[in-house]
XYZ file of C-alpha atoms in Angstrom:
680
model
C -227.464 115.986 117.961
C -224.192 116.985 116.288
C -222.813 120.477 117.024
C -220.515 121.354 114.124
C -218.925 124.406 115.728
C -218.569 123.264 119.309
C -215.108 122.545 120.738
C -214.463 122.626 124.493
C -211.501 124.687 125.597
C -209.864 121.751 127.315
C -210.780 118.191 126.355
C -210.699 115.800 129.302
C -207.491 113.740 129.193
C -207.629 109.952 128.742
C -206.822 109.366 132.401
C -209.541 111.719 133.707
C -211.530 108.878 135.212
C -209.434 106.408 137.165
C -211.490 103.678 138.847
C -210.734 102.848 142.463
C -208.530 99.775 142.608
C -210.817 97.989 145.064
C -214.145 98.495 143.281
C -213.072 98.412 139.623
C -213.885 95.517 137.354
C -212.505 95.374 133.794
C -214.533 93.600 131.147
C -212.351 92.795 128.118
C -214.186 92.967 124.811
C -213.370 90.137 122.441
C -216.120 90.559 119.832
C -218.401 93.446 119.069
C -220.226 92.170 116.003
C -223.146 90.850 118.047
C -226.705 91.017 116.692
C -228.661 94.016 117.860
C -231.718 93.375 119.926
C -234.877 95.214 118.910
C -234.302 98.614 120.459
C -236.673 101.222 121.725
C -236.318 104.914 120.986
C -233.918 107.375 122.560
C -234.477 109.805 125.369
C -236.336 108.411 128.320
C -237.011 105.083 126.551
C -239.867 102.603 126.661
C -242.083 101.750 129.608
C -239.962 100.720 132.591
C -239.893 97.434 134.393
C -242.153 97.394 137.416
C -240.293 98.748 140.438
C -237.210 99.713 138.395
C -235.140 102.547 139.716
C -231.978 102.394 137.459
C -231.774 105.556 135.358
C -229.076 106.699 132.884
C -227.905 110.155 133.938
C -225.279 111.092 131.298
C -222.786 110.090 128.615
C -219.653 112.259 128.636
C -219.257 112.630 124.839
C -222.903 113.067 123.859
C -223.161 115.457 120.894
C -219.454 116.315 120.709
C -217.881 116.620 117.247
C -214.201 116.800 118.217
C -213.594 113.663 120.253
C -209.920 112.556 120.462
C -209.166 109.005 119.387
C -207.901 108.100 122.848
C -210.774 109.665 124.791
C -212.060 107.678 127.751
C -215.873 107.740 127.901
C -217.938 107.813 131.101
C -221.508 106.567 131.507
C -223.217 107.667 134.755
C -226.219 105.961 136.331
C -228.473 106.681 139.252
C -227.147 103.768 141.277
C -224.573 100.971 141.208
C -224.812 98.695 138.189
C -224.303 94.949 137.988
C -220.836 94.474 136.347
C -221.941 91.229 134.690
C -224.476 93.172 132.586
C -221.888 95.585 131.153
C -220.834 94.063 127.828
C -220.452 94.976 124.171
C -224.092 93.923 123.784
C -225.539 96.179 126.496
C -223.423 99.271 125.681
C -222.932 99.322 121.926
C -220.524 101.821 120.313
C -220.681 101.532 116.538
C -219.683 103.481 113.450
C -222.222 105.686 111.716
C -225.961 106.079 111.932
C -226.492 102.549 110.561
C -224.618 100.937 113.454
C -221.686 99.537 111.446
C -218.333 98.278 112.737
C -218.097 98.036 116.512
C -215.414 99.730 118.600
C -212.992 97.459 120.411
C -211.966 98.466 123.876
C -212.263 97.805 127.604
C -215.242 98.454 129.918
C -214.500 99.315 133.548
C -217.310 99.296 136.129
C -217.007 101.359 139.286
C -220.201 101.609 141.289
C -222.648 103.816 139.410
C -220.076 104.783 136.779
C -218.953 102.821 133.707
C -215.798 103.822 131.823
C -214.939 102.746 128.282
C -211.306 102.841 127.120
C -211.082 102.492 123.304
C -208.316 100.285 121.962
C -205.154 102.326 121.345
C -203.359 102.012 117.995
C -200.080 100.224 117.485
C -199.972 100.798 113.711
C -199.346 104.052 111.876
C -202.384 103.609 109.605
C -204.605 103.360 112.732
C -206.222 100.208 111.335
C -206.031 98.607 114.798
C -207.362 101.683 116.613
C -210.682 101.381 118.390
C -211.805 104.803 117.167
C -211.166 106.014 113.628
C -210.616 109.675 112.688
C -213.371 111.888 111.236
C -216.075 109.294 111.878
C -219.645 109.455 113.233
C -220.469 107.070 116.076
C -223.746 106.053 117.700
C -223.955 104.750 121.238
C -226.835 102.725 122.659
C -227.323 101.695 126.266
C -229.915 98.928 126.256
C -232.702 98.981 128.821
C -236.016 97.338 129.562
C -237.370 95.208 127.911
C -234.256 94.154 125.917
C -232.559 90.817 126.629
C -229.118 92.412 127.183
C -230.395 95.340 129.265
C -228.127 97.006 131.811
C -229.228 96.146 135.346
C -228.521 97.388 138.843
C -227.067 95.179 141.559
C -230.613 94.224 142.521
C -231.309 92.883 139.042
C -233.602 95.654 137.843
C -233.197 96.891 134.282
C -232.412 100.334 132.961
C -235.666 102.255 132.489
C -235.295 102.318 128.685
C -232.830 102.190 125.815
C -230.772 105.365 125.503
C -229.152 106.576 122.226
C -226.273 109.077 121.855
C -223.881 110.189 119.128
C -220.483 111.844 118.688
C -217.894 112.563 115.977
C -214.110 112.103 116.157
C -211.372 114.564 115.240
C -209.937 114.645 111.721
C -206.847 112.607 110.843
C -204.945 115.839 110.084
C -205.897 117.401 113.417
C -202.643 117.875 115.406
C -204.660 117.046 118.520
C -206.333 113.889 117.233
C -204.864 112.273 120.371
C -204.726 113.771 123.854
C -201.257 113.742 125.413
C -201.525 111.852 128.694
C -198.569 113.732 130.186
C -198.527 117.168 128.523
C -195.186 118.925 128.131
C -193.101 115.903 129.119
C -191.422 113.566 126.626
C -191.580 109.774 126.995
C -188.769 107.700 128.443
C -187.815 104.037 128.688
C -188.417 102.913 132.264
C -187.274 99.289 131.934
C -186.027 96.694 129.471
C -185.943 92.937 129.195
C -183.224 91.720 128.920
C -181.749 94.315 131.240
C -179.070 96.685 130.019
C -175.677 95.038 130.580
C -177.061 91.515 130.927
C -174.474 88.875 130.037
C -174.973 85.571 128.220
C -178.734 85.900 127.860
C -180.206 82.456 127.158
C -180.948 81.745 123.481
C -184.327 80.001 123.577
C -187.548 79.787 121.595
C -189.600 82.955 121.950
C -186.702 85.377 122.526
C -187.863 89.011 122.548
C -186.631 92.420 123.615
C -189.337 94.265 125.571
C -188.991 97.999 126.278
C -191.464 99.565 128.727
C -192.231 103.260 128.179
C -193.477 105.931 130.562
C -196.482 106.896 128.404
C -198.316 106.163 125.169
C -196.457 106.707 121.878
C -197.369 107.979 118.438
C -197.468 104.738 116.400
C -196.102 106.555 113.316
C -192.869 107.261 115.210
C -192.052 103.544 115.604
C -190.226 101.895 112.682
C -186.961 100.184 111.674
C -185.127 103.526 111.636
C -186.267 104.936 114.974
C -185.832 101.583 116.750
C -182.496 99.957 115.865
C -181.730 96.298 116.639
C -178.139 95.408 115.668
C -175.302 92.981 116.394
C -171.921 94.692 116.916
C -169.525 92.000 118.172
C -169.216 88.229 118.435
C -167.446 86.289 121.149
C -164.981 83.442 120.855
C -166.922 80.381 119.605
C -164.415 78.096 121.308
C -164.871 79.764 124.738
C -167.567 78.496 127.113
C -167.045 80.431 130.341
C -169.938 80.285 132.858
C -171.476 83.740 133.186
C -172.910 85.479 136.229
C -170.262 84.145 138.553
C -170.841 80.604 137.365
C -174.648 80.649 137.691
C -175.624 81.605 134.159
C -175.264 80.170 130.653
C -171.871 79.987 128.989
C -170.408 83.090 127.364
C -167.879 83.493 124.572
C -167.105 87.035 125.791
C -164.495 86.158 128.382
C -161.272 87.788 129.551
C -158.038 85.923 130.143
C -159.031 85.903 133.807
C -162.423 84.343 133.124
C -164.546 87.506 133.553
C -167.620 87.527 131.268
C -169.001 90.930 132.297
C -168.854 94.133 130.229
C -165.253 95.371 130.152
C -166.199 98.736 128.599
C -169.414 99.742 130.416
C -169.122 103.318 129.189
C -169.350 102.171 125.565
C -172.546 100.229 124.756
C -171.225 99.258 121.312
C -168.353 97.134 122.643
C -168.180 94.503 125.365
C -164.423 94.593 125.344
C -161.374 94.941 123.120
C -158.802 92.432 121.859
C -156.678 93.482 124.824
C -159.301 92.203 127.261
C -160.940 89.524 125.095
C -158.263 87.740 123.008
C -160.679 86.356 120.396
C -163.439 88.966 120.365
C -164.558 89.977 116.862
C -165.847 93.476 116.113
C -167.951 93.466 112.963
C -166.712 95.860 110.297
C -170.334 96.834 109.665
C -172.902 96.260 112.423
C -175.396 93.633 111.307
C -179.112 94.407 111.525
C -181.136 91.697 113.248
C -184.304 91.304 111.201
C -187.187 91.630 113.614
C -190.883 92.418 113.891
C -191.414 95.648 115.838
C -194.704 95.837 117.712
C -196.122 98.775 119.673
C -198.393 97.336 122.360
C -200.156 100.045 124.341
C -203.148 100.429 126.632
C -204.223 103.144 129.049
C -202.204 101.429 131.770
C -198.932 100.756 129.960
C -196.867 101.003 126.756
C -194.389 98.450 125.428
C -192.225 98.190 122.316
C -191.567 94.510 121.538
C -188.797 93.335 119.188
C -189.217 89.751 117.979
C -186.453 88.253 115.777
C -187.888 87.082 112.473
C -185.842 83.882 112.442
C -188.210 81.173 113.621
C -191.094 83.600 114.160
C -194.671 82.305 114.161
C -197.754 84.448 114.898
C -199.086 81.709 117.175
C -197.199 82.150 120.491
C -197.331 78.397 121.057
C -195.418 77.846 117.802
C -193.099 80.836 118.010
C -189.454 79.769 117.666
C -187.876 83.223 117.349
C -184.347 83.355 118.760
C -181.559 85.832 119.362
C -178.296 85.231 117.468
C -175.974 83.373 119.799
C -172.610 84.549 121.149
C -173.390 88.104 120.069
C -173.260 91.635 121.475
C -176.725 93.024 120.724
C -177.459 96.736 120.914
C -180.943 98.282 120.941
C -181.398 101.997 120.322
C -184.430 104.272 120.315
C -183.884 107.714 118.823
C -185.517 111.089 119.484
C -187.723 110.422 116.443
C -189.884 108.339 118.791
C -192.502 110.639 120.301
C -195.562 110.585 122.533
C -199.109 111.313 121.408
C -198.497 115.018 121.891
C -195.377 115.028 119.677
C -192.830 115.368 122.488
C -189.617 113.448 121.584
C -188.129 110.550 123.504
C -184.893 111.021 125.380
C -182.545 108.859 123.205
C -182.037 105.418 124.699
C -179.358 102.744 124.198
C -178.985 99.366 125.879
C -176.768 96.349 125.189
C -176.455 92.731 126.229
C -174.629 89.580 125.164
C -176.178 86.218 124.341
C -174.988 82.803 125.385
C -172.488 80.732 123.415
C -174.153 77.412 122.633
C -172.300 74.193 121.772
C -172.241 72.901 118.194
C -175.759 71.911 117.176
C -177.785 70.891 114.160
C -181.404 71.518 113.398
C -184.074 72.340 110.863
C -186.337 75.323 110.412
C -189.900 74.492 109.385
C -192.131 76.966 107.577
C -195.804 76.344 106.927
C -196.820 76.328 103.267
C -200.214 78.026 103.064
C -200.204 79.027 99.416
C -199.575 82.714 100.058
C -195.986 82.514 98.786
C -195.088 80.669 95.580
C -192.073 78.360 95.671
C -190.176 76.995 92.685
C -189.115 73.491 93.666
C -186.826 73.312 90.631
C -184.785 76.240 91.919
C -184.514 75.153 95.546
C -182.542 72.559 97.453
C -185.205 72.402 100.177
C -188.014 69.904 100.586
C -191.136 71.765 99.426
C -194.420 70.134 100.383
C -192.896 66.705 99.811
C -193.612 63.343 101.383
C -190.798 64.046 103.864
C -192.095 67.552 104.633
C -195.850 67.798 103.978
C -197.075 71.425 103.943
C -193.558 72.570 104.831
C -190.552 74.166 103.206
C -187.764 72.290 104.944
C -184.170 73.370 104.511
C -180.970 72.289 106.169
C -178.805 74.523 108.343
C -175.137 73.702 108.840
C -173.164 75.047 111.788
C -169.464 74.216 111.490
C -166.011 75.654 110.998
C -163.516 77.171 113.427
C -162.356 80.069 111.210
C -158.776 78.730 111.110
C -157.916 77.416 107.633
C -154.206 76.851 108.302
C -151.175 78.569 106.824
C -152.298 78.379 103.159
C -155.642 80.060 102.470
C -155.778 78.683 98.920
C -155.548 75.074 100.080
C -158.504 73.223 101.681
C -158.211 72.514 105.390
C -160.506 69.465 105.494
C -161.525 66.686 105.458
C -158.180 64.857 105.423
C -155.170 63.828 103.395
C -156.157 61.725 100.349
C -153.550 59.220 101.469
C -154.789 59.075 105.066
C -158.199 60.490 105.992
C -157.164 60.674 109.657
C -154.559 63.334 108.878
C -155.802 66.895 108.174
C -154.912 68.450 104.852
C -153.257 71.214 106.830
C -153.190 71.814 110.570
C -154.594 74.911 112.227
C -152.185 77.823 112.461
C -153.700 79.054 115.738
C -155.029 82.225 114.129
C -158.393 82.803 112.469
C -158.232 83.653 108.768
C -159.859 86.563 106.963
C -160.108 85.776 103.243
C -159.541 89.021 101.334
C -157.406 88.576 98.181
C -156.181 91.675 96.354
C -156.018 89.922 92.949
C -157.639 86.961 91.167
C -157.005 83.587 92.845
C -157.830 79.913 92.305
C -159.213 77.695 95.062
C -158.106 74.238 93.919
C -160.247 71.302 95.064
C -157.741 68.749 93.743
C -157.017 66.907 90.518
C -158.299 63.501 91.681
C -161.559 62.585 93.414
C -161.321 63.021 97.173
C -161.863 59.714 99.062
C -162.318 61.253 102.539
C -165.725 62.124 104.039
C -166.065 65.499 105.774
C -168.001 66.006 109.016
C -169.983 69.020 107.794
C -172.458 67.283 105.510
C -171.059 63.766 105.154
C -169.944 64.253 101.552
C -166.483 64.107 99.931
C -166.516 67.870 99.372
C -163.318 69.649 100.432
C -163.641 72.518 102.906
C -162.158 75.949 103.493
C -162.661 77.650 106.881
C -162.520 81.426 107.366
C -163.498 83.967 109.981
C -164.647 86.411 107.283
C -164.865 86.225 103.506
C -164.503 89.220 101.189
C -164.163 89.515 97.418
C -163.287 93.064 96.401
C -164.495 94.948 93.361
C -162.588 93.661 90.310
C -161.366 90.448 91.993
C -162.454 87.001 90.757
C -162.150 83.868 92.874
C -162.373 80.714 90.752
C -162.994 77.197 92.010
C -161.030 74.602 90.052
C -160.370 70.888 90.436
C -162.676 67.884 90.286
C -164.147 67.911 93.802
C -167.098 69.900 95.150
C -166.225 72.664 97.612
C -167.722 74.021 100.838
C -166.611 77.382 102.231
C -167.459 77.844 105.919
C -167.479 81.430 107.220
C -168.119 82.376 110.840
C -168.668 86.090 110.287
C -169.398 88.430 107.404
C -169.517 87.327 103.761
C -169.084 90.312 101.433
C -168.923 90.026 97.639
C -168.710 93.586 96.407
C -170.171 94.885 93.173
C -167.687 93.810 90.489
C -166.351 90.919 92.585
C -167.040 87.348 91.460
C -167.023 83.856 92.954
C -167.076 81.380 90.067
C -167.863 77.671 90.282
C -167.683 77.196 86.517
C -164.778 77.041 84.112
C -164.165 80.118 81.961
C -160.656 79.399 80.632
C -159.056 82.351 82.441
C -156.337 82.451 85.067
C -155.580 78.735 84.943
C -159.211 77.632 84.908
C -160.201 75.170 82.145
C -162.623 76.139 79.387
C -166.140 75.012 80.135
C -167.561 75.655 76.670
C -167.326 72.804 74.184
C -165.142 73.253 71.080
C -166.647 74.306 67.790
C -167.396 71.848 65.013
C -164.745 71.515 62.316
C -164.319 70.805 58.618
C -161.624 68.764 56.888
C -161.064 67.057 53.557
C -160.269 63.559 54.782
C -162.668 60.787 55.535
C -161.972 58.851 58.731
C -160.452 61.928 60.331
C -159.856 61.645 64.058
C -159.714 65.402 64.624
C -161.674 66.215 67.771
C -163.650 69.158 69.073
C -162.945 68.973 72.774
C -165.769 68.898 75.299
C -165.876 71.553 78.009
C -163.744 71.076 81.087
C -165.593 70.853 84.416
C -164.737 72.165 87.880
C -165.878 71.632 91.440
C -167.828 68.424 90.936
C -169.357 69.130 87.535
C -169.314 66.583 84.740
C -166.977 66.985 81.736
C -168.534 67.598 78.316
C -168.212 64.904 75.656
C -165.559 65.186 72.907
C -166.669 65.232 69.267
C -164.405 62.450 67.849
C -165.365 60.580 64.673
C -165.820 56.973 65.796
C -163.996 54.458 63.615
C -166.227 51.586 64.671
C -169.921 51.285 65.374
C -171.992 52.587 66.991
C -171.695 55.957 65.300
C -172.220 58.602 67.984
C -170.628 61.722 69.380
C -169.113 60.936 72.769
C -171.348 61.117 75.828
C -170.886 63.668 78.587
C -169.687 62.584 82.030
C -171.762 62.454 85.198
C -171.181 64.979 87.962
C -170.660 64.543 91.698
C -173.805 63.214 93.347
C -174.842 61.056 90.422
C -175.768 57.505 91.380
C -173.103 56.359 88.900
C -170.417 58.488 90.520
C -168.268 61.338 89.234
C -166.775 61.177 85.742
C -168.741 58.259 84.241
C -169.382 58.708 80.492
C -173.133 58.570 79.889
C -173.762 58.118 83.600
C -176.858 59.343 85.426
C -177.300 63.032 84.720
C -174.969 63.179 81.719
C -176.081 64.011 78.193
C -175.893 61.288 75.543
C -174.154 61.890 72.214
C -175.715 62.564 68.862
C -175.539 60.015 66.017
C -173.241 60.409 62.977
C -174.841 61.301 59.667
C -173.974 60.278 56.095
C -174.855 61.815 52.753
C -176.125 59.150 50.331
C -176.395 60.969 46.976
C -173.691 62.421 44.768
C -175.517 65.457 43.383
C -174.538 68.906 44.496
C -175.030 71.043 46.491
C -174.378 68.802 49.451
C -177.200 69.230 51.969
C -176.068 69.652 55.548
C -176.912 67.130 58.213
C -176.290 66.833 61.940
C -177.533 65.186 65.104
C -177.077 67.217 68.279
C -175.923 65.837 71.591
C -178.111 65.982 74.703
C -177.651 68.494 77.505
C -176.416 67.527 80.941
C -178.775 67.295 83.929
C -178.412 69.117 87.241
C -179.481 68.377 90.792
C -183.002 69.680 90.099
C -183.326 70.270 86.336
C -183.274 67.753 83.495
C -180.966 68.365 80.555
C -182.420 69.286 77.187
C -182.957 66.461 74.691
C -181.724 67.163 71.149
C -183.468 66.489 67.871
C -181.886 65.047 64.733
C -181.854 67.813 62.113
C -181.241 66.237 58.702
C -181.033 67.770 55.251
C -182.265 66.213 52.000
C -180.441 63.007 51.154
C -178.860 62.699 54.624
C -179.422 59.737 56.899
C -178.378 58.717 60.412
C -175.769 55.972 60.793
C -177.380 54.922 64.096
C -180.658 55.531 65.913
C -181.021 59.039 67.406
C -179.562 58.996 70.901
C -179.009 62.642 71.894
C -181.094 62.617 75.060
C -180.567 64.988 77.939
C -179.396 63.854 81.340
C -182.035 63.502 84.045
C -181.998 65.320 87.355
C -180.597 63.192 90.137
C -181.226 61.368 92.258
C -184.181 60.572 90.000
C -185.968 58.107 92.266
C -186.285 57.023 95.867
C -186.839 58.969 99.086
C -184.229 61.593 98.199
C -185.423 62.236 94.636
C -184.448 65.685 93.364
C -183.115 66.753 96.753
C -179.552 67.946 97.181
C -178.729 66.536 100.605
C -175.012 66.612 99.749
C -173.242 68.564 96.973
C -174.210 67.655 93.430
C -172.650 68.749 90.157
C -174.392 68.989 86.821
C -173.692 66.286 84.243
C -171.654 67.161 81.147
C -173.315 67.830 77.829
C -172.730 65.336 75.005
C -171.028 65.963 71.665
C -172.881 66.240 68.398
C -172.579 63.547 65.742
C -170.108 63.551 62.794
C -171.116 64.405 59.209
C -169.725 62.354 56.283
C -170.418 61.422 52.645
C -170.924 58.124 50.810
C -169.115 58.885 47.540
C -165.542 59.102 46.359
C -165.861 62.835 45.761
C -163.478 64.994 47.764
C -165.396 68.193 47.136
C -167.577 67.475 50.181
C -165.930 68.440 53.417
C -166.344 66.042 56.296
C -167.916 67.879 59.318
C -167.082 67.124 62.944
C -169.687 67.830 65.650
C -169.139 70.366 68.410
C -167.930 69.272 71.824
C -170.352 69.168 74.771
C -170.353 71.848 77.461
C -169.190 71.063 80.973
C -171.649 70.490 83.781
C -172.061 73.247 86.319
C -172.203 72.971 90.093
């Protein structure tokens, strides 16, 4: 029976009943949606089993309407019960009078007493909580003659099925939970890794685990109250054994070889340039994206931080890892509170991670249809023959941060005249790219013959410790070769800053847009509308020059870097093909216009557009229509449509030339527009 106005003066705390360590037996509940056996009525129940003496004496929450969500329930019997008969089938706690969703939790048997600890929430919406707020619950203890009846240690069943009910406190009730330790705020009692640990191993399944003194309010745990940041990085070239030579290698090392914390009073630094010659303090601490989980039971509370990189919900497949060679700081603020609202004493801990040697690898992500992927806009393998049901990308780890004395000149792979000689030697100091005005990064005027060691292509390479483009500054890539910029630390392109890998005709960069069509009064004119100039591995656009001899076409665009035909081949794979010339064949006026457009260039994943011949009345083509768009490349084979090395878009082709077939000079001969340059 429900008593709407009853509220005890002091609700029993969750830890009221603590089973003796020697006699207790915990039965973990894994599924509560078991079929109900045919049940007898409440009260004293059906006729008892012959000789039975097991009787239910009480249920601690019977009839209460203000039960906290973390209340431990006690069932008392007349004698010791058989622990093997205490299950979610024999003691059923379900929502509402119709016996709906079951309550997850843990049963503990201690002699003639059975305790039930409902599952505690780890989520703010309480969706994972065993008990829900403002909800009616019915409890049944099954007895004779049910199949899952509770029995005593002698095997005799409970005299009959017993039925009880209770109601939980409202969600807005400030005491919806009982504070296990009233008047005392929570504290962090331990952490893994330990505070001050050096060169923590970077392995699959890395986590930070914080153990708390009591249960927490799940709504107080989020990305703001629990901070997980990287503040410094060590020297990537230093591999000093940590822990007195017993631990993994550290890049946080003094001139004397000490890898321990040189500023123990400051958790946000492991040392200064005075103690660590090549330590790098990040201008802005970098958040480590992580899943934050509150895992709490009546016997312990943990906050678990799992890096999102490599994370998988299946522990056997989890590949989450800490960033390497990093000073990691974890903070918990006073916003974190216990179930009674008492705040946490603010907590900060720090540790460094190991410096691992140069490595390569792939990160595999299962494709389950929940996230759409556009294969045409990605350089990864997406559910391909090489990566079935995977999105497989390629991670490159390279660069020493030292570009040499000239930041505007590539450092690698080698001199065009001798690939064994670097383009410029290291200066011995790491470089921070931060120009105050517009600059050009020139990849060279001739194709580079030397292969780099980063991705095996002929791309030229810049190496920086950090890379910043300020508001109002434009950095333009020019030259014929593709470019790779390797940055060890922060990359910051501010609002209003630009990094351009296309030609815009400003600051010494060529013009990527093809020239406009033209008019003149002379047949056989050789005036040209220039095709767009390309940069950084793109293909040049075709010029619109009136051909003197057959075939009559606008000039084709040129292929970009990565094309099977190579860079700069007119009409090569990926390039657009030119439009045919047109000729007017009647002398009446007005002269109808006629043109045949050139095809668009192809990219590494997208085909170029194919043009159509647009002809006016009385106008004919001087050659078959040819203005097709360049195909994506490579267009066949195992690597089809996959950018394993840099690829530039093919150049667009020029339109055809318009002419007349009479001696009249009143018709103006029209030249086609030049093709646009391929992008990168």
